[in-house]
Amino acid sequence: MSQTIIVSPRTKIKLKDYDAGYSGGYKRKSEVKNQIAKIQKQISELQELLYAESKHALLIILQAMDAGGKDGTIRHMMSGVNPQGCEVTTFKVPSAEEVAHDFLWRIHKAVPPKGKIGIFNRSHYEDVLVVRVHNLVPKEVWCARYDQINSFEKILVENGIVILKFFRHISKSEQKKRLESRLKDPAKNWKFSEADVQERKYWDDYMEAYEDAINKCSTEWAPWYIIPANKKWYRDLVVGETIVKTMKDLDMKYPELKKEPNKIKIE
Ligand code: AMP
Ligand code: MG
């Protein structure tokens, strides 16, 4: 089983080659607890620097099958971040107004400004996933979208937006377990949706659609990461580490004062 998580451009991955249960040799959550706490602190400090410098924005795109844990990661990784420095946007079935526009209209409006971290819970990729699986538009329309997405993301990157795209890879049996636990646990009942049970019937179609989205849209400027996500703590660790590394690589600096601080007199 492959353990590589960053998808190189022009490679053709098959999701069945990636073990959703992989956990980097760790056996339990307690082994990574300290690392996760350190990462949360680092993300918080790096976000402050991102804001101070205001040259870049970080756009984190989260895609997963239902119960793949998009909300959990947002909660865990961003827990230390100043709420003013982070914007989360959840993309649901488009409204009448959104459908009347091009598919990127609602997406572009939600892209974070420089200095901020933006998190997309679902994204423009739904327009080549659910839309493709359920034939919501003709094939030639969704087929053309891969190139359109690559061009759109390139424009963002050329304008200072750093893009991270995470596919949280859970196995079909893990999804069953999670959906069942939503039924069993009264505190989780609210998360249960019959629609998720219906969508599960299209699992193979979704896997194919995800493979195409990842293969066609993992670019030099905006690569896809496949995150083994059966173990929630490992998933959060890998996502967190990737965020920290990406932000550190920006080599950000606090802006300097125009005058020497000791030459400024405060009356
Ligand atoms: P949830 O995330 O469970 O609240 O569900 C949101 C629903 O919106 C999912 O079933 C998505 O597939 C659906 N959705 C998101 N974006 C689109 C889109 N562009 N076209 C159609 N359905 C979408
Ligand atoms: Mg759902």
Short mmCIF file of C-alpha atoms and ligand atoms in Angstrom, two decimals:
data_model
loop_
_atom_site.label_atom_id
_atom_site.label_comp_id
_atom_site.label_asym_id
_atom_site.label_seq_id
_atom_site.Cartn_x
_atom_site.Cartn_y
_atom_site.Cartn_z
CA MET A 1 0.00 0.00 0.00
CA SER A 2 1.27 3.43 -0.91
CA GLN A 3 1.82 5.93 1.86
CA THR A 4 2.56 8.97 -0.27
CA ILE A 5 0.02 11.62 0.38
CA ILE A 6 0.96 14.46 -1.95
CA VAL A 7 -0.19 13.73 -5.48
CA SER A 8 2.42 14.73 -8.05
CA PRO A 9 1.07 16.47 -11.11
CA ARG A 10 0.48 14.21 -14.11
CA THR A 11 0.48 10.99 -12.07
CA LYS A 12 -2.59 8.79 -12.20
CA ILE A 13 -3.60 7.60 -8.79
CA LYS A 14 -6.17 4.94 -7.91
CA LEU A 15 -7.71 5.42 -4.50
CA LYS A 16 -7.74 1.70 -3.80
CA ASP A 17 -3.93 1.86 -3.69
CA TYR A 18 -4.14 4.19 -0.70
CA ASP A 19 -4.81 2.67 2.70
CA ALA A 20 -7.40 4.82 4.48
CA GLY A 21 -6.47 3.12 7.76
CA TYR A 22 -2.77 3.99 7.58
CA SER A 23 -1.58 5.72 10.74
CA GLY A 24 2.14 6.25 10.27
CA GLY A 25 3.13 3.52 12.71
CA TYR A 26 1.24 5.16 15.57
CA LYS A 27 -1.22 2.96 17.41
CA ARG A 28 -3.25 5.33 19.48
CA LYS A 29 -4.25 8.95 19.89
CA SER A 30 -2.26 9.43 23.10
CA GLU A 31 0.96 8.96 21.10
CA VAL A 32 0.30 12.06 18.98
CA LYS A 33 -1.51 14.21 21.54
CA ASN A 34 1.52 16.39 22.32
CA GLN A 35 2.40 16.78 18.65
CA ILE A 36 -1.14 17.92 17.85
CA ALA A 37 -1.09 20.45 20.69
CA LYS A 38 2.23 21.82 19.38
CA ILE A 39 0.83 22.08 15.86
CA GLN A 40 -2.24 23.97 17.08
CA LYS A 41 0.05 26.49 18.76
CA GLN A 42 2.26 26.80 15.69
CA ILE A 43 -0.73 27.38 13.39
CA SER A 44 -1.97 30.09 15.71
CA GLU A 45 1.44 31.86 15.73
CA LEU A 46 1.87 31.49 11.98
CA GLN A 47 -1.59 32.92 11.39
CA GLU A 48 -0.65 36.02 13.36
CA LEU A 49 2.41 36.40 11.17
CA LEU A 50 0.30 35.84 8.05
CA TYR A 51 -1.93 38.70 9.20
CA ALA A 52 0.95 40.99 10.16
CA GLU A 53 2.67 40.52 6.82
CA SER A 54 -0.55 40.42 4.78
CA LYS A 55 1.16 39.26 1.59
CA HIS A 56 -0.58 35.91 1.36
CA ALA A 57 -3.84 34.20 2.18
CA LEU A 58 -4.08 30.49 2.87
CA LEU A 59 -6.99 28.63 1.32
CA ILE A 60 -7.61 25.16 2.72
CA ILE A 61 -10.02 23.03 0.71
CA LEU A 62 -11.56 20.05 2.51
CA GLN A 63 -13.31 17.34 0.54
CA ALA A 64 -14.50 13.98 1.80
CA MET A 65 -17.27 11.48 1.54
CA ASP A 66 -20.06 12.02 4.09
CA ALA A 67 -18.80 11.42 7.65
CA GLY A 68 -15.23 11.90 6.42
CA GLY A 69 -14.58 14.38 9.19
CA LYS A 70 -14.40 17.78 7.53
CA ASP A 71 -15.90 19.50 10.56
CA GLY A 72 -13.67 17.67 13.03
CA THR A 73 -10.48 18.88 11.40
CA ILE A 74 -11.67 22.46 11.33
CA ARG A 75 -12.44 22.27 15.04
CA HIS A 76 -9.15 20.64 16.01
CA MET A 77 -6.66 22.46 13.85
CA MET A 78 -8.07 25.93 14.19
CA SER A 79 -8.82 25.79 17.90
CA GLY A 80 -5.94 28.10 18.80
CA VAL A 81 -6.40 30.57 15.94
CA ASN A 82 -7.78 34.04 16.54
CA PRO A 83 -11.36 33.78 15.18
CA GLN A 84 -10.79 37.05 13.29
CA GLY A 85 -7.98 35.42 11.33
CA CYS A 86 -9.97 32.53 9.98
CA GLU A 87 -13.06 32.24 7.78
CA VAL A 88 -14.93 28.97 7.25
CA THR A 89 -17.29 28.62 4.29
CA THR A 90 -19.57 25.62 3.87
CA PHE A 91 -20.84 24.97 0.36
CA LYS A 92 -24.25 23.34 0.20
CA VAL A 93 -26.60 22.70 -2.74
CA PRO A 94 -26.39 25.98 -4.71
CA SER A 95 -29.24 28.47 -4.37
CA ALA A 96 -31.28 29.61 -7.40
CA GLU A 97 -29.11 32.72 -7.59
CA GLU A 98 -25.89 30.69 -7.43
CA VAL A 99 -27.04 28.25 -10.12
CA ALA A 100 -27.86 31.18 -12.39
CA HIS A 101 -24.16 32.17 -12.28
CA ASP A 102 -21.05 30.33 -13.42
CA PHE A 103 -20.06 27.62 -10.92
CA LEU A 104 -17.05 29.57 -9.65
CA TRP A 105 -19.02 32.71 -8.79
CA ARG A 106 -19.92 31.71 -5.24
CA ILE A 107 -16.46 30.22 -4.74
CA HIS A 108 -14.48 33.28 -5.77
CA LYS A 109 -16.52 35.48 -3.44
CA ALA A 110 -15.50 33.28 -0.50
CA VAL A 111 -11.73 33.25 -1.19
CA PRO A 112 -9.99 34.72 1.88
CA PRO A 113 -8.32 38.15 1.72
CA LYS A 114 -4.57 38.44 2.30
CA GLY A 115 -3.67 37.91 5.94
CA LYS A 116 -6.36 35.32 6.56
CA ILE A 117 -6.86 31.58 6.50
CA GLY A 118 -9.96 30.49 4.59
CA ILE A 119 -11.36 27.01 4.98
CA PHE A 120 -13.74 25.55 2.43
CA ASN A 121 -15.96 22.78 3.77
CA ARG A 122 -16.75 21.34 0.30
CA SER A 123 -15.85 23.53 -2.64
CA HIS A 124 -15.93 23.99 -6.42
CA TYR A 125 -14.91 20.32 -6.60
CA GLU A 126 -18.54 19.40 -5.85
CA ASP A 127 -19.17 20.65 -9.39
CA VAL A 128 -17.17 17.70 -10.73
CA LEU A 129 -18.24 15.26 -7.96
CA VAL A 130 -21.91 15.24 -6.92
CA VAL A 131 -22.78 17.04 -10.15
CA ARG A 132 -21.06 14.35 -12.21
CA VAL A 133 -22.32 11.39 -10.18
CA HIS A 134 -25.95 12.58 -10.45
CA ASN A 135 -25.77 14.00 -13.98
CA LEU A 136 -26.88 17.42 -12.78
CA VAL A 137 -25.42 19.02 -15.92
CA PRO A 138 -24.53 17.46 -19.31
CA LYS A 139 -21.22 15.56 -19.49
CA GLU A 140 -19.53 18.13 -21.74
CA VAL A 141 -20.24 20.80 -19.13
CA TRP A 142 -18.63 19.02 -16.16
CA CYS A 143 -15.83 17.65 -18.37
CA ALA A 144 -14.75 21.19 -19.25
CA ARG A 145 -14.60 22.16 -15.59
CA TYR A 146 -11.30 20.45 -14.73
CA ASP A 147 -9.36 22.85 -16.95
CA GLN A 148 -11.48 25.74 -15.74
CA ILE A 149 -10.69 24.85 -12.12
CA ASN A 150 -6.96 24.64 -12.87
CA SER A 151 -7.01 28.06 -14.53
CA PHE A 152 -9.03 29.57 -11.69
CA GLU A 153 -6.70 28.19 -9.02
CA LYS A 154 -3.69 29.43 -10.99
CA ILE A 155 -5.07 32.95 -10.99
CA LEU A 156 -5.55 32.76 -7.23
CA VAL A 157 -2.02 31.45 -6.64
CA GLU A 158 -0.52 34.17 -8.85
CA ASN A 159 -2.32 36.66 -6.65
CA GLY A 160 -0.83 35.53 -3.35
CA ILE A 161 -3.31 32.82 -2.35
CA VAL A 162 -1.69 29.60 -1.20
CA ILE A 163 -3.95 26.61 -1.83
CA LEU A 164 -4.00 23.31 0.05
CA LYS A 165 -6.46 20.66 -1.10
CA PHE A 166 -7.12 17.76 1.25
CA PHE A 167 -9.06 14.66 0.31
CA ARG A 168 -9.90 12.91 3.56
CA HIS A 169 -9.86 9.31 2.53
CA ILE A 170 -12.08 7.01 4.60
CA SER A 171 -12.97 3.43 3.70
CA LYS A 172 -16.52 2.36 2.93
CA SER A 173 -16.63 0.24 6.10
CA GLU A 174 -15.41 3.16 8.23
CA GLN A 175 -18.19 5.34 6.79
CA LYS A 176 -20.74 2.64 7.76
CA LYS A 177 -19.36 2.62 11.30
CA ARG A 178 -19.58 6.39 11.59
CA LEU A 179 -23.09 6.61 10.15
CA GLU A 180 -24.23 3.86 12.54
CA SER A 181 -22.71 5.65 15.51
CA ARG A 182 -24.70 8.74 14.54
CA LEU A 183 -27.83 6.62 14.89
CA LYS A 184 -26.81 4.96 18.15
CA ASP A 185 -25.55 7.96 20.07
CA PRO A 186 -28.38 10.41 20.93
CA ALA A 187 -25.83 13.24 21.09
CA LYS A 188 -24.88 12.50 17.47
CA ASN A 189 -28.41 11.90 16.11
CA TRP A 190 -28.56 15.44 14.75
CA LYS A 191 -25.68 14.64 12.41
CA PHE A 192 -27.53 11.74 10.83
CA SER A 193 -29.03 12.33 7.43
CA GLU A 194 -30.94 9.82 5.29
CA ALA A 195 -29.36 11.52 2.31
CA ASP A 196 -25.95 10.19 3.41
CA VAL A 197 -27.33 6.64 3.32
CA GLN A 198 -28.62 7.24 -0.21
CA GLU A 199 -25.32 8.75 -1.39
CA ARG A 200 -23.44 5.76 -0.02
CA LYS A 201 -25.04 3.65 -2.76
CA TYR A 202 -23.00 5.64 -5.26
CA TRP A 203 -19.69 4.98 -3.48
CA ASP A 204 -17.89 3.54 -6.51
CA ASP A 205 -19.06 6.38 -8.76
CA TYR A 206 -17.80 8.87 -6.20
CA MET A 207 -14.42 7.13 -5.97
CA GLU A 208 -14.08 7.38 -9.74
CA ALA A 209 -15.11 11.04 -9.71
CA TYR A 210 -12.63 11.77 -6.91
CA GLU A 211 -9.83 9.98 -8.78
CA ASP A 212 -10.48 12.11 -11.85
CA ALA A 213 -10.67 15.32 -9.84
CA ILE A 214 -7.40 14.50 -8.08
CA ASN A 215 -5.61 13.30 -11.22
CA LYS A 216 -6.71 16.18 -13.42
CA CYS A 217 -6.40 18.93 -10.84
CA SER A 218 -3.27 18.10 -8.85
CA THR A 219 -1.06 20.84 -10.26
CA GLU A 220 2.32 22.35 -9.43
CA TRP A 221 0.50 25.41 -8.11
CA ALA A 222 -2.25 23.62 -6.18
CA PRO A 223 -1.52 19.97 -5.41
CA TRP A 224 -3.97 17.50 -3.92
CA TYR A 225 -3.16 15.67 -0.71
CA ILE A 226 -4.72 12.30 0.03
CA ILE A 227 -5.11 12.01 3.79
CA PRO A 228 -5.61 8.59 5.38
CA ALA A 229 -8.63 9.48 7.53
CA ASN A 230 -10.00 6.35 9.19
CA LYS A 231 -8.06 7.36 12.31
CA LYS A 232 -9.23 10.84 13.16
CA TRP A 233 -6.15 11.75 15.20
CA TYR A 234 -3.78 10.68 12.42
CA ARG A 235 -5.81 12.63 9.88
CA ASP A 236 -5.58 15.76 12.05
CA LEU A 237 -1.86 15.25 12.60
CA VAL A 238 -1.09 15.00 8.87
CA VAL A 239 -3.30 17.93 7.92
CA GLY A 240 -1.83 20.03 10.72
CA GLU A 241 1.75 19.20 9.81
CA THR A 242 1.08 20.07 6.18
CA ILE A 243 -0.45 23.41 7.12
CA VAL A 244 2.53 24.27 9.35
CA LYS A 245 5.08 23.26 6.71
CA THR A 246 3.31 25.21 3.98
CA MET A 247 3.10 28.35 6.12
CA LYS A 248 6.72 28.09 7.25
CA ASP A 249 7.84 27.75 3.62
CA LEU A 250 6.33 31.17 2.94
CA ASP A 251 9.26 32.59 4.89
CA MET A 252 7.09 35.34 6.34
CA LYS A 253 8.50 38.27 8.28
CA TYR A 254 6.96 40.77 10.64
CA PRO A 255 7.02 44.17 8.90
CA GLU A 256 9.60 46.54 10.32
CA LEU A 257 8.77 49.97 11.67
CA LYS A 258 9.64 52.77 9.26
CA LYS A 259 11.52 54.58 12.06
CA GLU A 260 13.80 53.16 14.74
CA PRO A 261 11.49 52.31 17.69
CA ASN A 262 13.70 54.29 20.12
CA LYS A 263 13.31 57.41 17.93
CA ILE A 264 9.55 57.40 18.33
CA LYS A 265 8.40 59.44 21.30
CA ILE A 266 5.01 58.86 22.76
CA GLU A 267 3.91 62.06 24.57
P1 AMP B 1 -23.75 18.54 4.02
O1 AMP B 1 -22.33 18.86 3.82
O2 AMP B 1 -23.98 17.16 4.56
O3 AMP B 1 -24.50 19.57 4.77
O4 AMP B 1 -24.45 18.47 2.58
C1 AMP B 1 -24.32 19.46 1.64
C2 AMP B 1 -24.81 18.91 0.35
O5 AMP B 1 -24.67 19.89 -0.65
C3 AMP B 1 -24.04 17.69 -0.11
O6 AMP B 1 -24.92 16.64 -0.42
C4 AMP B 1 -23.33 18.19 -1.35
O7 AMP B 1 -23.13 17.18 -2.30
C5 AMP B 1 -24.26 19.27 -1.83
N1 AMP B 1 -23.58 20.21 -2.71
C6 AMP B 1 -22.52 21.00 -2.44
N2 AMP B 1 -22.13 21.68 -3.52
C7 AMP B 1 -22.96 21.32 -4.53
C8 AMP B 1 -23.06 21.68 -5.90
N3 AMP B 1 -22.22 22.53 -6.47
N4 AMP B 1 -24.05 21.11 -6.63
C9 AMP B 1 -24.89 20.23 -6.05
N5 AMP B 1 -24.86 19.84 -4.77
C10 AMP B 1 -23.90 20.37 -4.01
MG MG B 2 -23.89 15.18 4.74
#
